[in-house]
PDB file of C-alpha atoms in Angstrom:
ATOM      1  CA  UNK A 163    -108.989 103.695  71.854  1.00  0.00           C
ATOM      2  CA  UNK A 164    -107.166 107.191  71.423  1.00  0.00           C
ATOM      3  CA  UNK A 165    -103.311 106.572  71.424  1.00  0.00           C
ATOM      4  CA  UNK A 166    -102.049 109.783  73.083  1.00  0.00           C
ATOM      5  CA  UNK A 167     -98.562 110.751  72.012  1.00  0.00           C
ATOM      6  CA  UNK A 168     -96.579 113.378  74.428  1.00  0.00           C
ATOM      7  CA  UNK A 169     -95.100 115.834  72.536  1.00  0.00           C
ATOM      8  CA  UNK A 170     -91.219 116.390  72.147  1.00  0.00           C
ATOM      9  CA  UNK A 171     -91.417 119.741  74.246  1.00  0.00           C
ATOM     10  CA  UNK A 172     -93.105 118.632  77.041  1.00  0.00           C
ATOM     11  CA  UNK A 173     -89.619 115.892  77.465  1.00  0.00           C
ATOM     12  CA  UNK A 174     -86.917 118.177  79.499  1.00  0.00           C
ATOM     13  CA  UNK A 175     -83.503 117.444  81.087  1.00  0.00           C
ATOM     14  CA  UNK A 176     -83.900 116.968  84.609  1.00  0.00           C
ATOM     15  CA  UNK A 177     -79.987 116.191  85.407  1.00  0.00           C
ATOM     16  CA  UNK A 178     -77.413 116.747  83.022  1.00  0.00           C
ATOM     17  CA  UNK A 179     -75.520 113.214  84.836  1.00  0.00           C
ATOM     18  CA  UNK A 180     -73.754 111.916  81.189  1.00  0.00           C
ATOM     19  CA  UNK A 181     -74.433 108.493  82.330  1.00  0.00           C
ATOM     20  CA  UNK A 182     -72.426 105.161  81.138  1.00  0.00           C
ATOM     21  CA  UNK A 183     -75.708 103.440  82.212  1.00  0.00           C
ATOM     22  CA  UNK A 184     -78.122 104.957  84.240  1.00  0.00           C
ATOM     23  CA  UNK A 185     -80.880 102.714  85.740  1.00  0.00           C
ATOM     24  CA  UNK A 186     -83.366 101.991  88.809  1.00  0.00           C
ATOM     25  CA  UNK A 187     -84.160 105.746  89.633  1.00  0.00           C
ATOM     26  CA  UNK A 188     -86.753 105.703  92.647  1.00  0.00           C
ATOM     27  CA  UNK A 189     -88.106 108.481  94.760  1.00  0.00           C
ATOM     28  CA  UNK A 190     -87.532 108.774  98.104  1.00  0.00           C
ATOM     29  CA  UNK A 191     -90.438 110.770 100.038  1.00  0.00           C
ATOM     30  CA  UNK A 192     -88.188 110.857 103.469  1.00  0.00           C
ATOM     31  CA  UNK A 193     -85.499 112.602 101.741  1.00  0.00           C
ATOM     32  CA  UNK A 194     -87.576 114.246  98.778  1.00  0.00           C
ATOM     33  CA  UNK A 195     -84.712 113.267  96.295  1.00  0.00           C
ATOM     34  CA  UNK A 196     -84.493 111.163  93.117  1.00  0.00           C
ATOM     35  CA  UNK A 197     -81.867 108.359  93.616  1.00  0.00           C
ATOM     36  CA  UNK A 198     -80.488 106.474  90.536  1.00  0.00           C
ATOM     37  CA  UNK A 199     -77.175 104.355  89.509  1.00  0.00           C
ATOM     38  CA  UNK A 200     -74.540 104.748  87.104  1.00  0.00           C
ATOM     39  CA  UNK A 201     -74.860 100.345  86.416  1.00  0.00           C
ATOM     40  CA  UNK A 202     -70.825 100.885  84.694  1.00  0.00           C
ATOM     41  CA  UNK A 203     -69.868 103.893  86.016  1.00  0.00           C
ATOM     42  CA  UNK A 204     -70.390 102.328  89.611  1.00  0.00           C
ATOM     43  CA  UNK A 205     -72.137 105.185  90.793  1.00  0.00           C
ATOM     44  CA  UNK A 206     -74.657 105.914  93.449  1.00  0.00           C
ATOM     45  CA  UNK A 207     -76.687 109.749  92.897  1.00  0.00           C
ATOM     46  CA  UNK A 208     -78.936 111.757  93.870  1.00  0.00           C
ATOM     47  CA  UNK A 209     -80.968 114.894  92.834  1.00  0.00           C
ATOM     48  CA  UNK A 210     -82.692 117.023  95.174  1.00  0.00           C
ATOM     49  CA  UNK A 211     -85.506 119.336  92.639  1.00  0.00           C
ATOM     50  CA  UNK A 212     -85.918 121.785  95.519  1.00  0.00           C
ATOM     51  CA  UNK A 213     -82.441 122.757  95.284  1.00  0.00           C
ATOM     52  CA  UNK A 214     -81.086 121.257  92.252  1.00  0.00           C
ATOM     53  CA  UNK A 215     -78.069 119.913  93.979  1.00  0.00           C
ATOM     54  CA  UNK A 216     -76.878 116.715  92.431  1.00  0.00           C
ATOM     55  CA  UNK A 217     -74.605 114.099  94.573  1.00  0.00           C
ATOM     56  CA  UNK A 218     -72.482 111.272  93.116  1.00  0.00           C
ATOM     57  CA  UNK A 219     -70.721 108.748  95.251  1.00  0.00           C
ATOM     58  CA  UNK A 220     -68.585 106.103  93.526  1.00  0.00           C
ATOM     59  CA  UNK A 221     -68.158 102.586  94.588  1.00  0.00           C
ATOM     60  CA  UNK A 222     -65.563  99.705  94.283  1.00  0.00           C
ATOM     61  CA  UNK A 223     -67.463  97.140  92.254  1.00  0.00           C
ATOM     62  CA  UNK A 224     -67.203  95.911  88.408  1.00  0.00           C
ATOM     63  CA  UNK A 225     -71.078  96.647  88.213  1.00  0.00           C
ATOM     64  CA  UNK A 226     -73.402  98.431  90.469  1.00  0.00           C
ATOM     65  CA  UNK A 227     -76.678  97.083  89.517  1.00  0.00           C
ATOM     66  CA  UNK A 228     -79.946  98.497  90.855  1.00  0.00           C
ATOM     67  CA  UNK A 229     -81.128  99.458  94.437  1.00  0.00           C
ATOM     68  CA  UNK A 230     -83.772  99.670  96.486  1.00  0.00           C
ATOM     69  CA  UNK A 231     -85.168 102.114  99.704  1.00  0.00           C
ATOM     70  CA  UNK A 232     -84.810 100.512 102.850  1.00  0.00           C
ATOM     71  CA  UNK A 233     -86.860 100.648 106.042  1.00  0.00           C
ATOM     72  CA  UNK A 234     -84.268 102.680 108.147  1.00  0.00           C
ATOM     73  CA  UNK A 235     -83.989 105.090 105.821  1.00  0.00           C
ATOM     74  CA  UNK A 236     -80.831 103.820 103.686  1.00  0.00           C
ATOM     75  CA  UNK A 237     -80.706 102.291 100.753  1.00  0.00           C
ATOM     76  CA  UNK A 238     -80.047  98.404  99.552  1.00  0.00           C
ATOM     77  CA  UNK A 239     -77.075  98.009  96.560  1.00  0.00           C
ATOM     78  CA  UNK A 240     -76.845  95.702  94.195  1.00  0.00           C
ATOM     79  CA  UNK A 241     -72.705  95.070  93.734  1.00  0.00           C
ATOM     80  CA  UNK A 242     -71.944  92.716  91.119  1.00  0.00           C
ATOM     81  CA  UNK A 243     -73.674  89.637  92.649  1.00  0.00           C
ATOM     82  CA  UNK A 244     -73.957  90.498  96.083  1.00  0.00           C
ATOM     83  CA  UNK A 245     -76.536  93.039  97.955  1.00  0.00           C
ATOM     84  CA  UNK A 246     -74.934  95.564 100.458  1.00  0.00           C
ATOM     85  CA  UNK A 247     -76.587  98.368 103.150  1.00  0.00           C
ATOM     86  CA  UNK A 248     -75.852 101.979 102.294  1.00  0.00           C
ATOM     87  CA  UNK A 249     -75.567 103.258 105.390  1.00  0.00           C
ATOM     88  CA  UNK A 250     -77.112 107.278 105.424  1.00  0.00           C
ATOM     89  CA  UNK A 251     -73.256 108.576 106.034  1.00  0.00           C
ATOM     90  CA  UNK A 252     -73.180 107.194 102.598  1.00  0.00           C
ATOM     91  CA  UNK A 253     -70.254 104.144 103.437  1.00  0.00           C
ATOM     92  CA  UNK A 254     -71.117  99.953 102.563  1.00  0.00           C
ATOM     93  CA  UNK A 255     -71.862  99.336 106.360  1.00  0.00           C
ATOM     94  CA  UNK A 256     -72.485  95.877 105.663  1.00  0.00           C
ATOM     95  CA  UNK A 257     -73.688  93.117 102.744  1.00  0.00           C
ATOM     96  CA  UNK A 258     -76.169  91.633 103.291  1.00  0.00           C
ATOM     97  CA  UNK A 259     -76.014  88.546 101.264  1.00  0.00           C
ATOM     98  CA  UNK A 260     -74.637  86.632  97.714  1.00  0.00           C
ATOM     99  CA  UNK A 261     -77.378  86.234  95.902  1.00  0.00           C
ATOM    100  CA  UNK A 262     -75.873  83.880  93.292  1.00  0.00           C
ATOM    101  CA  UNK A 263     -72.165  82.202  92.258  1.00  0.00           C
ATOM    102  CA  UNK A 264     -70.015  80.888  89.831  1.00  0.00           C
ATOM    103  CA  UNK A 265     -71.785  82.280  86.643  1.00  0.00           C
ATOM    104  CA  UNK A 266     -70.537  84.906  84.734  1.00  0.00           C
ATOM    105  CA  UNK A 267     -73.905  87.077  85.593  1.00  0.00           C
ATOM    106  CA  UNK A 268     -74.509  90.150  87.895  1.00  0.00           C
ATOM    107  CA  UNK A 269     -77.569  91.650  89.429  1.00  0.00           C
ATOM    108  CA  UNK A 270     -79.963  93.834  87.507  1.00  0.00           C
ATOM    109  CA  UNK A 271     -83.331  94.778  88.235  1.00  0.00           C
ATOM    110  CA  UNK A 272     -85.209  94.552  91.590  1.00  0.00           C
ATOM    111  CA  UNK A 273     -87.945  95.841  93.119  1.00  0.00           C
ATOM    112  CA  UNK A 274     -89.501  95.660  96.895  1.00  0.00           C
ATOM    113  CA  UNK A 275     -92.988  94.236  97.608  1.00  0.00           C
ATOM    114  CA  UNK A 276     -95.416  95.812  99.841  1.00  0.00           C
ATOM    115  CA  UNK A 277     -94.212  93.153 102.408  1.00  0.00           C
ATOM    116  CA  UNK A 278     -90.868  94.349 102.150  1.00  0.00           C
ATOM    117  CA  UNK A 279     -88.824  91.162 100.138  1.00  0.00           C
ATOM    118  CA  UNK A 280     -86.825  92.372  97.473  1.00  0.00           C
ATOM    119  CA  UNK A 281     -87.393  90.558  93.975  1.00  0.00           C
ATOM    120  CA  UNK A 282     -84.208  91.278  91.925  1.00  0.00           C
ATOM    121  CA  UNK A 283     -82.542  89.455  88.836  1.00  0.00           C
ATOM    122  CA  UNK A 284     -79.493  88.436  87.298  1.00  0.00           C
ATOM    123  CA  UNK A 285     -78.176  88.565  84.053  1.00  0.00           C
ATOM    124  CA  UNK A 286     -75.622  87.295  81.108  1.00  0.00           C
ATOM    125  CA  UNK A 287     -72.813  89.851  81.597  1.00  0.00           C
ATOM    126  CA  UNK A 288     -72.404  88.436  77.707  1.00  0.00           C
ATOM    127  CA  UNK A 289     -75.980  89.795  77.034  1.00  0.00           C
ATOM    128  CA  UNK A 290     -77.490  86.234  74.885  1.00  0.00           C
ATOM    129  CA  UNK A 291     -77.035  82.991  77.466  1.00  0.00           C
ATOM    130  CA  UNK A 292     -79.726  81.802  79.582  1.00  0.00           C
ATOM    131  CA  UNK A 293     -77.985  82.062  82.773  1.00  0.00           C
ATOM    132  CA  UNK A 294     -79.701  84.390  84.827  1.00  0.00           C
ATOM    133  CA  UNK A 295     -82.486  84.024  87.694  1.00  0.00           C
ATOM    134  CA  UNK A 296     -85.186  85.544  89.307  1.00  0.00           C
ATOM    135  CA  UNK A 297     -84.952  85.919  93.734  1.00  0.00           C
ATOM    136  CA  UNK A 298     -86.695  87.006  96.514  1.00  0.00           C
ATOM    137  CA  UNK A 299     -84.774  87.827  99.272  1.00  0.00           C
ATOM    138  CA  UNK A 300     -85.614  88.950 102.693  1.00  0.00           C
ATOM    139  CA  UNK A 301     -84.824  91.388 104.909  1.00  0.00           C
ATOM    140  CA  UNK A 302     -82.963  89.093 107.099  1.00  0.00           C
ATOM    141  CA  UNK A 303     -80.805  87.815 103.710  1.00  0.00           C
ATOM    142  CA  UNK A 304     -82.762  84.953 102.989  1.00  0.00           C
ATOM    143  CA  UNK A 305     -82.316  83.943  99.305  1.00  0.00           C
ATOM    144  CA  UNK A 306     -85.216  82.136  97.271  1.00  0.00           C
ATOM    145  CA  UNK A 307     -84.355  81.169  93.562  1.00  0.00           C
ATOM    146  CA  UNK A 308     -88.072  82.127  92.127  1.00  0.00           C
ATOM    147  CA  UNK A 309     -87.507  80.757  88.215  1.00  0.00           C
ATOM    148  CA  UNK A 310     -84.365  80.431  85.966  1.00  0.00           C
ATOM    149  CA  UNK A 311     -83.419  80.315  82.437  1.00  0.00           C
ATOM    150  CA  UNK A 312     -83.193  84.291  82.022  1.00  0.00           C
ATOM    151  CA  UNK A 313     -80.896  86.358  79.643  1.00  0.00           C
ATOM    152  CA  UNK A 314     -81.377  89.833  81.154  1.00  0.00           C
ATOM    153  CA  UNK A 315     -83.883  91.090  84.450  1.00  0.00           C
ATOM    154  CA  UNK A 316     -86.155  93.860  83.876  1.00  0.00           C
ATOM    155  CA  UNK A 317     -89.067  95.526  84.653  1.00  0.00           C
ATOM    156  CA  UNK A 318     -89.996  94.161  87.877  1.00  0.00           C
ATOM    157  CA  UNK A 319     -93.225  95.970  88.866  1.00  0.00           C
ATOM    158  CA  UNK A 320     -95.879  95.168  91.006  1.00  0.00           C
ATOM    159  CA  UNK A 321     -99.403  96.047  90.357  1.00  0.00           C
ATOM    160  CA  UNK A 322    -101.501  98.770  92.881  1.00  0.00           C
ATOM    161  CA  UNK A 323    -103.483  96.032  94.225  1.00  0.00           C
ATOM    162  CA  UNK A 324    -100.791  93.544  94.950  1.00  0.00           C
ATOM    163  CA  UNK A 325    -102.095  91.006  92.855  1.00  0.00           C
ATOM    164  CA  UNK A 326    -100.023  91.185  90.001  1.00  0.00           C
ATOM    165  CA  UNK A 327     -95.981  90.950  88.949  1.00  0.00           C
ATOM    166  CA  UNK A 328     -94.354  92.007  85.858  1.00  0.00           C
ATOM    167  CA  UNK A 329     -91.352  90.913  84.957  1.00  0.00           C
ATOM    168  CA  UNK A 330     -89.186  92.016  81.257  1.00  0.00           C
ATOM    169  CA  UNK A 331     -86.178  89.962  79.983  1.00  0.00           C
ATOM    170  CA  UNK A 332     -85.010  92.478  77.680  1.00  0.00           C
ATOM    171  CA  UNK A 333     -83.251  89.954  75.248  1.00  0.00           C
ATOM    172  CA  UNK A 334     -85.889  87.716  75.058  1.00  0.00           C
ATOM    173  CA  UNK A 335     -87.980  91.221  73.796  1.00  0.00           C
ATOM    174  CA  UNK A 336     -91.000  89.745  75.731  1.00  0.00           C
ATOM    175  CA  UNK A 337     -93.028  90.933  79.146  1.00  0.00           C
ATOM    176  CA  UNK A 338     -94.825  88.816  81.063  1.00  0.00           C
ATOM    177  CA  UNK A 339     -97.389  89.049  84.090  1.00  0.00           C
ATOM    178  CA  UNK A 340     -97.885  86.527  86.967  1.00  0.00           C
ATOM    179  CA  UNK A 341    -100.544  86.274  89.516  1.00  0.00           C
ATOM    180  CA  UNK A 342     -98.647  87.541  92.734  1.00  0.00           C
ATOM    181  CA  UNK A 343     -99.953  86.435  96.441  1.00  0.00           C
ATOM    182  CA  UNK A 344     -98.635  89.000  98.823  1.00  0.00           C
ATOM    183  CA  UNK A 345     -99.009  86.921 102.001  1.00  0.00           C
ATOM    184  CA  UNK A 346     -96.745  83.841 101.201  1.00  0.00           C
ATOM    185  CA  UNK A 347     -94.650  85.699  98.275  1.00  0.00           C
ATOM    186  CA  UNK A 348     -95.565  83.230  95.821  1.00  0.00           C
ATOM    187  CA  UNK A 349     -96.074  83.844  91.786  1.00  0.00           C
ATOM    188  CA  UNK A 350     -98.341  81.647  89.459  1.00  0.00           C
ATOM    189  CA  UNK A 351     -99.502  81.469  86.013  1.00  0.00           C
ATOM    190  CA  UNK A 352     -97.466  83.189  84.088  1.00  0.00           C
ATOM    191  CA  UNK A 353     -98.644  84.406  80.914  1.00  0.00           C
ATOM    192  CA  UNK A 354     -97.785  87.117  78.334  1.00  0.00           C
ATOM    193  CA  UNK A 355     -98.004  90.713  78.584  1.00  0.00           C
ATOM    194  CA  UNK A 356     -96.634  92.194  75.693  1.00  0.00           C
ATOM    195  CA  UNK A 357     -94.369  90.354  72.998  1.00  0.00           C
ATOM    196  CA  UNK A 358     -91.969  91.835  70.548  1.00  0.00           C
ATOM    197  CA  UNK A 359     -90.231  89.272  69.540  1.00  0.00           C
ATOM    198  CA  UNK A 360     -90.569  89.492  65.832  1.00  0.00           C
ATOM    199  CA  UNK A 361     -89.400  93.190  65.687  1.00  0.00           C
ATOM    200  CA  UNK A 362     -86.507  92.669  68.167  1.00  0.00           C
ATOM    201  CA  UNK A 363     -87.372  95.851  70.311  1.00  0.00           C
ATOM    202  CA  UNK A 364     -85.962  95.404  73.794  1.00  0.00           C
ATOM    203  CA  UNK A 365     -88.684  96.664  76.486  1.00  0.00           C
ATOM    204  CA  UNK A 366     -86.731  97.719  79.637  1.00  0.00           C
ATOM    205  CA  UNK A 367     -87.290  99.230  83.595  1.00  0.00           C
ATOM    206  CA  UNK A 368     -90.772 100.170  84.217  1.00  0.00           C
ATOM    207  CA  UNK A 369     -92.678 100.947  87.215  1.00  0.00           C
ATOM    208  CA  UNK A 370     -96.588 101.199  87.670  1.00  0.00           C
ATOM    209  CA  UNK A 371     -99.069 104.065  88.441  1.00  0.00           C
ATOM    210  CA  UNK A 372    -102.264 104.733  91.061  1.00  0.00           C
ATOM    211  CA  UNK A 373    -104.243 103.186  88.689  1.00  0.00           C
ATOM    212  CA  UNK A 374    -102.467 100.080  87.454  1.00  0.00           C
ATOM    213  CA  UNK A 375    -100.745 101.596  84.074  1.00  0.00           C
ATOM    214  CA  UNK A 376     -97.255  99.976  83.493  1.00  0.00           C
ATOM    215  CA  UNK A 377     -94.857 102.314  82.335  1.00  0.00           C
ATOM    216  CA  UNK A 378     -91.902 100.917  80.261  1.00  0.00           C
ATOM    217  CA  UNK A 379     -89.058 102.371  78.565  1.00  0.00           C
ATOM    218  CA  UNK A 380     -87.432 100.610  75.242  1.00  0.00           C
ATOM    219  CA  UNK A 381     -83.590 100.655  75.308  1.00  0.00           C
ATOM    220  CA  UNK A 382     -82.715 101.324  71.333  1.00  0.00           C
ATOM    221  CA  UNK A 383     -86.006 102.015  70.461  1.00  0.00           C
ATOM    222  CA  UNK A 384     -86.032 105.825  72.018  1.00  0.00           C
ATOM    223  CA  UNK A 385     -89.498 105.704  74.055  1.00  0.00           C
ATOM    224  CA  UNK A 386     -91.715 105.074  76.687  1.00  0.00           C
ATOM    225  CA  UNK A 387     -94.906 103.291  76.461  1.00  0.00           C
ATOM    226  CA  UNK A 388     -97.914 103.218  78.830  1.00  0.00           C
ATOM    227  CA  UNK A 389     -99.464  99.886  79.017  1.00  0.00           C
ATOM    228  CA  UNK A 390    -102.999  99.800  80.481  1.00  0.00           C
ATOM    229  CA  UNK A 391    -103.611  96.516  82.352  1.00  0.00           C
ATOM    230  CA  UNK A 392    -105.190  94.451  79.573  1.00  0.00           C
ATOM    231  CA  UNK A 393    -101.919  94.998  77.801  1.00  0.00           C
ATOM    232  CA  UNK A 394    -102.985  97.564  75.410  1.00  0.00           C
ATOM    233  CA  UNK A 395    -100.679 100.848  74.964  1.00  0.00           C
ATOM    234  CA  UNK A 396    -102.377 103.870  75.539  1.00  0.00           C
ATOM    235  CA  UNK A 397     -99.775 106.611  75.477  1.00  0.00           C
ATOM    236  CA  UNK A 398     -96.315 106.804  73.865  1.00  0.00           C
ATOM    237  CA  UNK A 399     -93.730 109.583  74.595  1.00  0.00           C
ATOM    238  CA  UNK A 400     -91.160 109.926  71.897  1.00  0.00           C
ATOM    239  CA  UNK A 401     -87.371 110.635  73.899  1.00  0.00           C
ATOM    240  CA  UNK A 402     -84.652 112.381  72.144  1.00  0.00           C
ATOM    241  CA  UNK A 403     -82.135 109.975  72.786  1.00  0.00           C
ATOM    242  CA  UNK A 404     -82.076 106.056  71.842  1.00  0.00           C
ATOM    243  CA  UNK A 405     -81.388 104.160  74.875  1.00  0.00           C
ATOM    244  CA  UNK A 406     -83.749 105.295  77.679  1.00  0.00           C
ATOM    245  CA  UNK A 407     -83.169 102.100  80.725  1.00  0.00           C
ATOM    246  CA  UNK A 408     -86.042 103.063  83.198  1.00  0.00           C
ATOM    247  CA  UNK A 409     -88.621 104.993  84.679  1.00  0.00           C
ATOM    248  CA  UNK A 410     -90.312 106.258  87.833  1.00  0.00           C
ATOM    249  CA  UNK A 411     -92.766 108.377  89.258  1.00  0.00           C
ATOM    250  CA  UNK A 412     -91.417 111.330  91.606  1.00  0.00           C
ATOM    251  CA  UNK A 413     -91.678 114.836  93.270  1.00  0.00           C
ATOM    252  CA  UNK A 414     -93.983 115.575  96.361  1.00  0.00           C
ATOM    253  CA  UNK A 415     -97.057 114.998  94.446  1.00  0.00           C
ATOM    254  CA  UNK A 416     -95.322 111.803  92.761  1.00  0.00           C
ATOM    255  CA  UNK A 417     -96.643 113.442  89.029  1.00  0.00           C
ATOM    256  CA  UNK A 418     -93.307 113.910  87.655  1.00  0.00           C
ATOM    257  CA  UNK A 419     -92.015 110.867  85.134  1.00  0.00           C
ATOM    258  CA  UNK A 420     -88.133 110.869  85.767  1.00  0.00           C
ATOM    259  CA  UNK A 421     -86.399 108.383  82.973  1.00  0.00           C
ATOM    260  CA  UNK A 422     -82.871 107.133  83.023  1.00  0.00           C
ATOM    261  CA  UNK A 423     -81.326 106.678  79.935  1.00  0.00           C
ATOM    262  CA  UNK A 424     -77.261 105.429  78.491  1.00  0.00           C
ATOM    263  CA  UNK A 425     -74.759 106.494  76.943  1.00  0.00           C
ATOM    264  CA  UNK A 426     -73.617 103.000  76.351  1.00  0.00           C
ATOM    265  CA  UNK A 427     -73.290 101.474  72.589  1.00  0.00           C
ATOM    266  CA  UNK A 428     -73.714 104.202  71.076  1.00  0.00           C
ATOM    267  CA  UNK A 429     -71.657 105.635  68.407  1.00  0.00           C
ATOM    268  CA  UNK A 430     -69.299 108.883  68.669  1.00  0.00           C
ATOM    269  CA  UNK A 431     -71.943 110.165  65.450  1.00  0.00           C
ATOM    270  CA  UNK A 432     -74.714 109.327  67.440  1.00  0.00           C
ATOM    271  CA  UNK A 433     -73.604 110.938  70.692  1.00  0.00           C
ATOM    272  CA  UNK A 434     -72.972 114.104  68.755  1.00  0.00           C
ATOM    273  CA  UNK A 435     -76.731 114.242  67.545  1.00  0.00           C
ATOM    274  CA  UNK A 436     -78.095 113.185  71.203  1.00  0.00           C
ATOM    275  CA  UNK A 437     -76.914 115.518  73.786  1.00  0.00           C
ATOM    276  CA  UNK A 438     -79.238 114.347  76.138  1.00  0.00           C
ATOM    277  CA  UNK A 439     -77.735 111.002  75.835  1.00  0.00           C
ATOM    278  CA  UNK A 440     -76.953 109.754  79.757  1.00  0.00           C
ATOM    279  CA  UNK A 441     -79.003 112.463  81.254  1.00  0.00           C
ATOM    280  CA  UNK A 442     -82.456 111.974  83.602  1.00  0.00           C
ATOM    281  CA  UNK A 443     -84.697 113.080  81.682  1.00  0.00           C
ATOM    282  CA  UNK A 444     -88.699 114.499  83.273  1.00  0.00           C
ATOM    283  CA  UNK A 445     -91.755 114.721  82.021  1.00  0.00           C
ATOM    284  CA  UNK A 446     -94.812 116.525  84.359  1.00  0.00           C
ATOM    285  CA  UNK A 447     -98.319 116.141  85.261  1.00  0.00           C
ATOM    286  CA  UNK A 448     -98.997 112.936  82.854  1.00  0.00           C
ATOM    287  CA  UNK A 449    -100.101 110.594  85.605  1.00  0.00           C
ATOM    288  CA  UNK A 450     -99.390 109.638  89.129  1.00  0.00           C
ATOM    289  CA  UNK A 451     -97.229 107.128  90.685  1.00  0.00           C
ATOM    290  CA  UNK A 452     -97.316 104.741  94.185  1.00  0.00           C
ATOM    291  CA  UNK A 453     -94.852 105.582  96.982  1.00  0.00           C
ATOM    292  CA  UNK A 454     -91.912 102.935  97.107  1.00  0.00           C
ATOM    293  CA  UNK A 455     -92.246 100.037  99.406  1.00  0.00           C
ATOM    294  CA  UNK A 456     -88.694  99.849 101.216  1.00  0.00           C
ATOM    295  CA  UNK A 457     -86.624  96.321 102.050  1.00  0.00           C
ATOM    296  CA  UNK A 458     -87.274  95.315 105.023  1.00  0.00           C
ATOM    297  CA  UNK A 459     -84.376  95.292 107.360  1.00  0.00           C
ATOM    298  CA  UNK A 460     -84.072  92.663 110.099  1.00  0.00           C
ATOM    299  CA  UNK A 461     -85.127  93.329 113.463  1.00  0.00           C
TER     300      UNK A 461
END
């Protein structure tokens, strides 16, 4: 198998945002805009391509964790360890529910199945103890621990044909896959997708494409890797900067790879040498992605 490698032109700026920690972008086709969070910089943006307007709204929260679309056309927050409505106005109309309690955790990555339940994480705010879990949670609040014993969420992605979940924990450097029945929200066998535990690289956000291909980005490692679905990689793309967080597919024609990427441990000397550092960064026409599937709201 040829391993294609993008080259380091075809990798441009799309927002110049300087993020602390920028993670869970996701295209909205109602609005046509790229939505992303600043996790430390408790911020909520937006880019619009057609008119390169970029919108920042900060919130009151230690962390601001991931989000989701929802089915009224706002959007879901993750706030420390509770999940809130974004009303359109832009204002916390509402939460929604505590998803967890008493651990020194908060929320990281989610993502919304094609039945509308969120599946979102926690993690170790201290980044090495095994106190974080994995939830669904419905549109009506409902909270369902799903498994435990988890350092750090990520990469929550569900395959094309609804059959399959991924799920990362970043400091456990491993991704695995689980067979995923739509109709009661259950997830069995779980099994190992890709395993880098003997090199320590930490895979991070992905998200999937029309044909099945999980795309996921490598915080310190500077890259994005294409897995097919057997688990072999297929394409790299080399980033100039070292902490990408996450990826999506986006634009009208969803063929536009926007990746989210930190600012966050890394040296003054390093942040001198990566300019892009912080910034969304694009890459066109390499594939396609699946519109979003949006939380469910009750009623």
């Amino acid at each position: 198998m040829t391993l294609n490698s993008i080259p380091a032109h075809k990798v441009e700026t799309a927002v110049a945002a300087s993020d602390i920690l920028g993670e869970t972008p996701l295209w909205c086709d109602r609005s046509r805009k790229l939505w992303w969070v600043d996790i430390d910089g408790r911020l909520h943006q937006s880019f619009d391509p057609a008119t390169g307007e970029h919108q920042v709204r900060p919130y009151d929260c230690q962390f601001l964790g991931s989000q989701a679309l929802t089915a009224d056309g706002a959007h879901l927050l993750a706030r420390d360890l509770s999940l809130h409505h974004r009303s359109a106005d832009g204002y916390l109309s509402r939460q929604v529910c505590e998803v967890e309690s008493g651990l020194d955790n908060r929320l990281n990555d989610g993502r919304v199945d094609a039945r509308g339940r969120l599946w979102i994480g926690t993690m170790d705010n201290q980044l090495h103890r095994p106190n974080g879990s994995l939830y669904r949670v419905t549109g009506d609040g409902e909270v369902t621990p799903v498994f435990s014993d988890v350092i750090v969420t990520n990469g929550i992605a569900f395959s094309p044909d609804n059959r399959t979940l991924y799920f990362t924990d970043t400091r456990r450097y491993c991704t695995w896959q689980f067979d995923f029945d739509l109709d009661d929200g259950a997830i069995r066998n779980r099994r190992l997708f890709a395993d880098y535990r003997s090199t320590q690289e930490r895979p991070d956000g992905a998200c999937v494409d029309n044909i099945g291909g999980l795309w996921t980005a490598f915080f310190s490692h500077g890259r994005v890797v294409r897995y097919r679905p057997d688990g072999r990689i297929d394409t790299v793309i080399p980033l100039p900067v070292t902490n990408p967080t996450c990826a999506c597919f986006g634009g009208d024609d969803l063929k536009t790879l926007f990746v989210t990427t930190a600012r966050k441990f890394l040296t003054p000397e390093q942040l001198s040498i990566e300019p892009q550092a912080g910034h969304v960064l694009a890459v066109h026409g390499i594939a396609q992605g699946l519109p979003e599937h949006r939380f469910a709201n009750p009623g």
